[in-house]
Every structure is written in structure tokens, then in C-alpha cells.
Amino acid sequence: DIGDIVRGKDLFLGAPNKEKIKLEENLKKILDNIKNENAELSKLSLEKVREYRWAIHRKELWEALHAMHQKVLIILYINLMDLNFLVIGVDIIITVILLRNLDYVPQYLR
């Protein structure tokens, strides 16, 4: 769920301990910075700050995700070190997709 990812509840865990601890520490630093910059948030728990952050950024996130599907501006094929990359530029979002098999490229991408 995108909401859980934005809230920091659904993190990429990687190796069982090392990456998870690093991600949690970074997220805690970010949320602490948000709390320190806003006096109203300073009294809230980190969980409440996560929810607050999601609530204020939900609209912008959904608009950006919809822009990916609606406003494709550039399709550029690059061959780099024998790997084929398709770079799709979209308003403020750029998605890079690694293509391993270029025998079939969908019609809308040609």
C-alpha cells in the first residue's frame, strides 16, 4: 500500500538486521526533524507524526502517480554497457525501467 510506504510503515527490510536498523534510524531522524520544526508536532509521538505527514502529502502524491500514467513526455532508448534502458520522462517523475528482452516492445512504447 502506497500509504504505508509513505508513512514509513512498509519499509524495504533487506538483510534481517542491518538495513532495517539503518532505515528505522534514518526515518526517526527525519520525523524528529519534522517535530523540531513545528511546535504543534513536538508533543506528538513519532507514529502520529507519520500519520500527519501522510495526511498533508496524500493529495500531491496521488497527483504525481496519476501524472505518470497521463502525461508521458519523453520516451528515450539508451544502450549502455550492453544493458538496455528505457527512460520515460514524466512531468516531475522520471521512471527508469531496465529491459532485458527487447524482442517485444509494446506498441505504445514504440
CSV table of N, CA and C in Angstrom, one decimal:
chain,number,residue,atom,x,y,z
A,1,ASP,N,0.8,-1.2,0.0
A,1,ASP,CA,0.0,0.0,0.0
A,1,ASP,C,0.9,1.2,0.0
A,2,ILE,N,0.6,2.1,-0.9
A,2,ILE,CA,1.4,3.4,-1.1
A,2,ILE,C,1.4,4.2,0.2
A,3,GLY,N,0.2,4.2,0.9
A,3,GLY,CA,0.1,5.0,2.1
A,3,GLY,C,1.1,4.5,3.2
A,4,ASP,N,1.2,3.2,3.3
A,4,ASP,CA,2.1,2.6,4.3
A,4,ASP,C,3.6,2.9,3.9
A,5,ILE,N,3.9,2.9,2.7
A,5,ILE,CA,5.3,3.2,2.3
A,5,ILE,C,5.6,4.7,2.6
A,6,VAL,N,4.7,5.6,2.3
A,6,VAL,CA,4.9,7.0,2.6
A,6,VAL,C,5.0,7.2,4.1
A,7,ARG,N,4.2,6.5,4.9
A,7,ARG,CA,4.2,6.7,6.3
A,7,ARG,C,5.5,6.1,6.9
A,8,GLY,N,6.2,5.2,6.2
A,8,GLY,CA,7.3,4.6,6.7
A,8,GLY,C,7.0,3.3,7.5
A,9,LYS,N,5.8,2.7,7.3
A,9,LYS,CA,5.4,1.5,7.9
A,9,LYS,C,5.8,0.3,7.1
A,10,ASP,N,5.9,0.4,5.8
A,10,ASP,CA,6.2,-0.7,4.9
A,10,ASP,C,7.5,-0.4,4.3
A,11,LEU,N,8.6,-0.7,5.0
A,11,LEU,CA,10.0,-0.4,4.6
A,11,LEU,C,10.6,-1.6,3.9
A,12,PHE,N,11.5,-1.4,2.9
A,12,PHE,CA,12.3,-2.4,2.4
A,12,PHE,C,13.2,-2.9,3.5
A,13,LEU,N,13.1,-4.2,3.9
A,13,LEU,CA,13.8,-4.6,5.0
A,13,LEU,C,15.2,-5.1,4.7
A,14,GLY,N,15.5,-5.5,3.5
A,14,GLY,CA,16.9,-6.0,3.2
A,14,GLY,C,17.3,-7.2,4.0
A,15,ALA,N,18.6,-7.1,4.4
A,15,ALA,CA,19.1,-8.2,5.4
A,15,ALA,C,18.3,-8.0,6.7
A,16,PRO,N,18.1,-9.1,7.4
A,16,PRO,CA,17.3,-9.1,8.6
A,16,PRO,C,17.5,-7.9,9.6
A,17,ASN,N,18.8,-7.6,9.8
A,17,ASN,CA,19.0,-6.6,10.9
A,17,ASN,C,19.6,-5.3,10.4
A,18,LYS,N,20.7,-5.4,9.6
A,18,LYS,CA,21.5,-4.2,9.3
A,18,LYS,C,20.7,-3.1,8.6
A,19,GLU,N,20.1,-3.4,7.4
A,19,GLU,CA,19.4,-2.4,6.7
A,19,GLU,C,18.1,-1.9,7.4
A,20,LYS,N,17.5,-2.8,8.1
A,20,LYS,CA,16.2,-2.5,8.8
A,20,LYS,C,16.6,-1.4,9.9
A,21,ILE,N,17.6,-1.7,10.6
A,21,ILE,CA,18.0,-0.8,11.7
A,21,ILE,C,18.4,0.6,11.1
A,22,LYS,N,19.2,0.6,10.0
A,22,LYS,CA,19.6,1.8,9.3
A,22,LYS,C,18.4,2.6,8.8
A,23,LEU,N,17.4,1.9,8.2
A,23,LEU,CA,16.2,2.6,7.7
A,23,LEU,C,15.4,3.2,8.8
A,24,GLU,N,15.2,2.4,9.9
A,24,GLU,CA,14.5,2.9,11.0
A,24,GLU,C,15.1,4.1,11.7
A,25,GLU,N,16.5,4.1,11.8
A,25,GLU,CA,17.2,5.2,12.4
A,25,GLU,C,17.1,6.5,11.5
A,26,ASN,N,17.2,6.3,10.2
A,26,ASN,CA,17.0,7.5,9.2
A,26,ASN,C,15.6,8.0,9.3
A,27,LEU,N,14.6,7.1,9.3
A,27,LEU,CA,13.2,7.6,9.4
A,27,LEU,C,13.0,8.3,10.7
A,28,LYS,N,13.5,7.8,11.8
A,28,LYS,CA,13.4,8.5,13.1
A,28,LYS,C,14.0,9.9,13.1
A,29,LYS,N,15.2,10.1,12.4
A,29,LYS,CA,15.8,11.4,12.3
A,29,LYS,C,15.0,12.3,11.5
A,30,ILE,N,14.4,11.8,10.4
A,30,ILE,CA,13.5,12.7,9.6
A,30,ILE,C,12.3,13.1,10.4
A,31,LEU,N,11.7,12.2,11.1
A,31,LEU,CA,10.5,12.5,11.8
A,31,LEU,C,10.8,13.5,13.0
A,32,ASP,N,12.0,13.2,13.6
A,32,ASP,CA,12.4,14.2,14.7
A,32,ASP,C,12.6,15.6,14.2
A,33,ASN,N,13.2,15.7,13.0
A,33,ASN,CA,13.4,17.0,12.4
A,33,ASN,C,12.1,17.7,12.1
A,34,ILE,N,11.1,16.9,11.6
A,34,ILE,CA,9.8,17.5,11.4
A,34,ILE,C,9.2,18.0,12.7
A,35,LYS,N,9.3,17.2,13.7
A,35,LYS,CA,8.8,17.6,15.0
A,35,LYS,C,9.5,18.8,15.5
A,36,ASN,N,10.8,18.9,15.4
A,36,ASN,CA,11.5,20.1,15.9
A,36,ASN,C,11.2,21.4,15.1
A,37,GLU,N,10.8,21.3,13.9
A,37,GLU,CA,10.5,22.4,13.0
A,37,GLU,C,9.1,22.9,13.3
A,38,ASN,N,8.2,22.1,13.9
A,38,ASN,CA,6.8,22.5,14.1
A,38,ASN,C,6.4,22.3,15.5
A,39,ALA,N,6.2,23.4,16.2
A,39,ALA,CA,5.9,23.4,17.7
A,39,ALA,C,4.7,22.5,18.0
A,40,GLU,N,3.7,22.6,17.1
A,40,GLU,CA,2.5,21.8,17.4
A,40,GLU,C,2.7,20.3,17.3
A,41,LEU,N,3.7,19.9,16.5
A,41,LEU,CA,4.0,18.5,16.4
A,41,LEU,C,5.0,18.0,17.5
A,42,SER,N,5.6,18.9,18.2
A,42,SER,CA,6.7,18.5,19.1
A,42,SER,C,6.1,17.6,20.2
A,43,LYS,N,4.8,17.7,20.5
A,43,LYS,CA,4.2,16.9,21.6
A,43,LYS,C,3.7,15.5,21.1
A,44,LEU,N,3.7,15.3,19.8
A,44,LEU,CA,3.1,14.1,19.2
A,44,LEU,C,4.2,12.9,19.2
A,45,SER,N,3.7,11.7,19.2
A,45,SER,CA,4.5,10.6,19.1
A,45,SER,C,5.0,10.5,17.6
A,46,LEU,N,6.0,9.7,17.4
A,46,LEU,CA,6.5,9.5,16.0
A,46,LEU,C,5.4,8.9,15.1
A,47,GLU,N,4.6,8.0,15.7
A,47,GLU,CA,3.5,7.4,14.9
A,47,GLU,C,2.5,8.5,14.5
A,48,LYS,N,2.2,9.4,15.3
A,48,LYS,CA,1.3,10.5,15.0
A,48,LYS,C,1.9,11.4,13.9
A,49,VAL,N,3.2,11.6,14.0
A,49,VAL,CA,3.9,12.5,13.0
A,49,VAL,C,3.9,11.8,11.7
A,50,ARG,N,4.0,10.5,11.6
A,50,ARG,CA,3.9,9.7,10.4
A,50,ARG,C,2.6,9.9,9.8
A,51,GLU,N,1.5,9.8,10.6
A,51,GLU,CA,0.1,10.0,10.0
A,51,GLU,C,-0.1,11.4,9.6
A,52,TYR,N,0.4,12.4,10.3
A,52,TYR,CA,0.3,13.8,9.9
A,52,TYR,C,1.0,14.1,8.6
A,53,ARG,N,2.2,13.5,8.4
A,53,ARG,CA,2.9,13.7,7.2
A,53,ARG,C,2.2,13.1,6.0
A,54,TRP,N,1.6,11.9,6.2
A,54,TRP,CA,0.8,11.3,5.1
A,54,TRP,C,-0.4,12.1,4.8
A,55,ALA,N,-1.1,12.6,5.8
A,55,ALA,CA,-2.3,13.4,5.6
A,55,ALA,C,-2.0,14.7,4.7
A,56,ILE,N,-0.9,15.4,5.0
A,56,ILE,CA,-0.7,16.6,4.3
A,56,ILE,C,-0.1,16.4,2.9
A,57,HIS,N,0.5,15.2,2.7
A,57,HIS,CA,1.1,15.0,1.4
A,57,HIS,C,0.4,14.0,0.5
A,58,ARG,N,-0.8,13.5,1.0
A,58,ARG,CA,-1.5,12.5,0.2
A,58,ARG,C,-2.0,13.0,-1.2
A,59,LYS,N,-2.5,14.2,-1.2
A,59,LYS,CA,-3.0,14.7,-2.5
A,59,LYS,C,-1.9,14.9,-3.5
A,60,GLU,N,-0.8,15.5,-3.1
A,60,GLU,CA,0.3,15.7,-4.0
A,60,GLU,C,0.9,14.3,-4.5
A,61,LEU,N,0.9,13.3,-3.7
A,61,LEU,CA,1.5,12.0,-4.1
A,61,LEU,C,0.6,11.4,-5.1
A,62,TRP,N,-0.8,11.4,-4.9
A,62,TRP,CA,-1.7,10.8,-5.8
A,62,TRP,C,-1.6,11.5,-7.2
A,63,GLU,N,-1.5,12.9,-7.1
A,63,GLU,CA,-1.4,13.6,-8.4
A,63,GLU,C,-0.2,13.2,-9.2
A,64,ALA,N,0.9,13.1,-8.5
A,64,ALA,CA,2.2,12.7,-9.1
A,64,ALA,C,2.1,11.3,-9.7
A,65,LEU,N,1.5,10.4,-9.0
A,65,LEU,CA,1.3,9.0,-9.5
A,65,LEU,C,0.4,9.0,-10.7
A,66,HIS,N,-0.7,9.8,-10.7
A,66,HIS,CA,-1.6,9.8,-11.9
A,66,HIS,C,-0.9,10.5,-13.1
A,67,ALA,N,0.0,11.4,-12.8
A,67,ALA,CA,0.7,12.1,-13.9
A,67,ALA,C,1.6,11.1,-14.7
A,68,MET,N,2.1,10.1,-14.0
A,68,MET,CA,2.9,9.1,-14.7
A,68,MET,C,2.1,8.4,-15.8
A,69,HIS,N,0.8,8.2,-15.5
A,69,HIS,CA,0.0,7.5,-16.5
A,69,HIS,C,-0.6,8.4,-17.5
A,70,GLN,N,-0.7,9.7,-17.2
A,70,GLN,CA,-1.4,10.6,-18.1
A,70,GLN,C,-0.5,11.5,-19.0
A,71,LYS,N,0.7,11.8,-18.5
A,71,LYS,CA,1.4,12.8,-19.2
A,71,LYS,C,2.8,12.3,-19.6
A,72,VAL,N,2.9,11.3,-20.4
A,72,VAL,CA,4.3,10.9,-20.8
A,72,VAL,C,4.8,11.9,-21.8
A,73,LEU,N,6.0,12.5,-21.4
A,73,LEU,CA,6.6,13.5,-22.3
A,73,LEU,C,7.6,13.0,-23.2
A,74,ILE,N,8.5,12.1,-22.7
A,74,ILE,CA,9.6,11.7,-23.5
A,74,ILE,C,9.8,10.2,-23.4
A,75,ILE,N,10.1,9.5,-24.5
A,75,ILE,CA,10.5,8.1,-24.4
A,75,ILE,C,11.8,8.0,-25.1
A,76,LEU,N,12.8,7.6,-24.4
A,76,LEU,CA,14.2,7.6,-24.9
A,76,LEU,C,14.8,6.2,-24.7
A,77,TYR,N,15.3,5.7,-25.7
A,77,TYR,CA,16.0,4.4,-25.6
A,77,TYR,C,17.5,4.6,-25.6
A,78,ILE,N,18.2,4.0,-24.6
A,78,ILE,CA,19.6,4.1,-24.4
A,78,ILE,C,20.2,2.8,-24.3
A,79,ASN,N,21.3,2.6,-25.0
A,79,ASN,CA,22.1,1.3,-24.9
A,79,ASN,C,23.3,1.6,-24.1
A,80,LEU,N,23.5,1.1,-22.9
A,80,LEU,CA,24.6,1.5,-22.0
A,80,LEU,C,25.2,0.2,-21.5
A,81,MET,N,26.5,-0.1,-21.8
A,81,MET,CA,27.2,-1.2,-21.4
A,81,MET,C,26.4,-2.5,-21.6
A,82,ASP,N,25.9,-2.7,-22.8
A,82,ASP,CA,25.1,-3.8,-23.2
A,82,ASP,C,23.9,-4.1,-22.4
A,83,LEU,N,23.4,-3.1,-21.7
A,83,LEU,CA,22.2,-3.2,-21.0
A,83,LEU,C,21.2,-2.2,-21.6
A,84,ASN,N,20.0,-2.6,-21.8
A,84,ASN,CA,19.0,-1.7,-22.5
A,84,ASN,C,18.2,-1.0,-21.4
A,85,PHE,N,18.1,0.3,-21.5
A,85,PHE,CA,17.3,1.1,-20.6
A,85,PHE,C,16.3,1.8,-21.4
A,86,LEU,N,15.1,1.9,-20.8
A,86,LEU,CA,14.0,2.7,-21.3
A,86,LEU,C,13.8,3.8,-20.3
A,87,VAL,N,14.0,5.0,-20.7
A,87,VAL,CA,13.8,6.2,-19.8
A,87,VAL,C,12.5,6.9,-20.2
A,88,ILE,N,11.6,7.0,-19.3
A,88,ILE,CA,10.4,7.7,-19.5
A,88,ILE,C,10.3,8.9,-18.7
A,89,GLY,N,10.3,10.1,-19.3
A,89,GLY,CA,10.2,11.3,-18.5
A,89,GLY,C,8.8,11.7,-18.4
A,90,VAL,N,8.4,12.0,-17.2
A,90,VAL,CA,7.0,12.4,-16.9
A,90,VAL,C,7.1,13.6,-15.9
A,91,ASP,N,6.5,14.7,-16.3
A,91,ASP,CA,6.5,15.9,-15.5
A,91,ASP,C,7.6,15.9,-14.5
A,92,ILE,N,7.4,15.7,-13.3
A,92,ILE,CA,8.4,15.7,-12.3
A,92,ILE,C,8.9,14.3,-11.9
A,93,ILE,N,8.3,13.3,-12.5
A,93,ILE,CA,8.7,12.0,-12.1
A,93,ILE,C,9.4,11.3,-13.3
A,94,ILE,N,10.6,10.8,-13.1
A,94,ILE,CA,11.3,10.0,-14.2
A,94,ILE,C,11.4,8.6,-13.7
A,95,THR,N,10.9,7.7,-14.6
A,95,THR,CA,10.9,6.3,-14.3
A,95,THR,C,11.9,5.6,-15.2
A,96,VAL,N,12.8,4.9,-14.6
A,96,VAL,CA,13.8,4.1,-15.4
A,96,VAL,C,13.5,2.7,-15.3
A,97,ILE,N,13.3,2.0,-16.4
A,97,ILE,CA,12.9,0.6,-16.5
A,97,ILE,C,14.0,-0.1,-17.2
A,98,LEU,N,14.6,-1.1,-16.5
A,98,LEU,CA,15.6,-2.0,-17.1
A,98,LEU,C,14.9,-3.1,-18.0
A,99,LEU,N,15.2,-3.1,-19.3
A,99,LEU,CA,14.6,-4.1,-20.2
A,99,LEU,C,15.6,-5.1,-20.5
A,100,ARG,N,15.4,-6.3,-20.2
A,100,ARG,CA,16.3,-7.4,-20.5
A,100,ARG,C,16.0,-8.0,-21.9
A,101,ASN,N,14.8,-7.9,-22.3
A,101,ASN,CA,14.4,-8.5,-23.6
A,101,ASN,C,13.7,-7.5,-24.4
A,102,LEU,N,14.4,-7.1,-25.5
A,102,LEU,CA,13.8,-6.1,-26.4
A,102,LEU,C,13.2,-6.7,-27.6
A,103,ASP,N,13.0,-8.0,-27.6
A,103,ASP,CA,12.3,-8.6,-28.8
A,103,ASP,C,10.9,-8.2,-28.9
A,104,TYR,N,10.3,-7.9,-27.7
A,104,TYR,CA,8.9,-7.4,-27.8
A,104,TYR,C,8.9,-6.1,-27.0
A,105,VAL,N,8.6,-5.0,-27.7
A,105,VAL,CA,8.3,-3.7,-27.1
A,105,VAL,C,6.9,-3.3,-27.3
A,106,PRO,N,6.1,-3.1,-26.3
A,106,PRO,CA,4.7,-2.8,-26.5
A,106,PRO,C,4.5,-1.6,-27.5
A,107,GLN,N,3.4,-1.7,-28.3
A,107,GLN,CA,3.1,-0.7,-29.3
A,107,GLN,C,3.2,0.7,-28.8
A,108,TYR,N,2.6,1.0,-27.6
A,108,TYR,CA,2.6,2.3,-27.1
A,108,TYR,C,3.9,2.9,-26.7
A,109,LEU,N,5.0,2.0,-26.6
A,109,LEU,CA,6.3,2.5,-26.3
A,109,LEU,C,7.2,2.6,-27.6
A,110,ARG,N,6.7,2.3,-28.7
A,110,ARG,CA,7.5,2.4,-30.0
A,110,ARG,C,7.4,3.8,-30.6
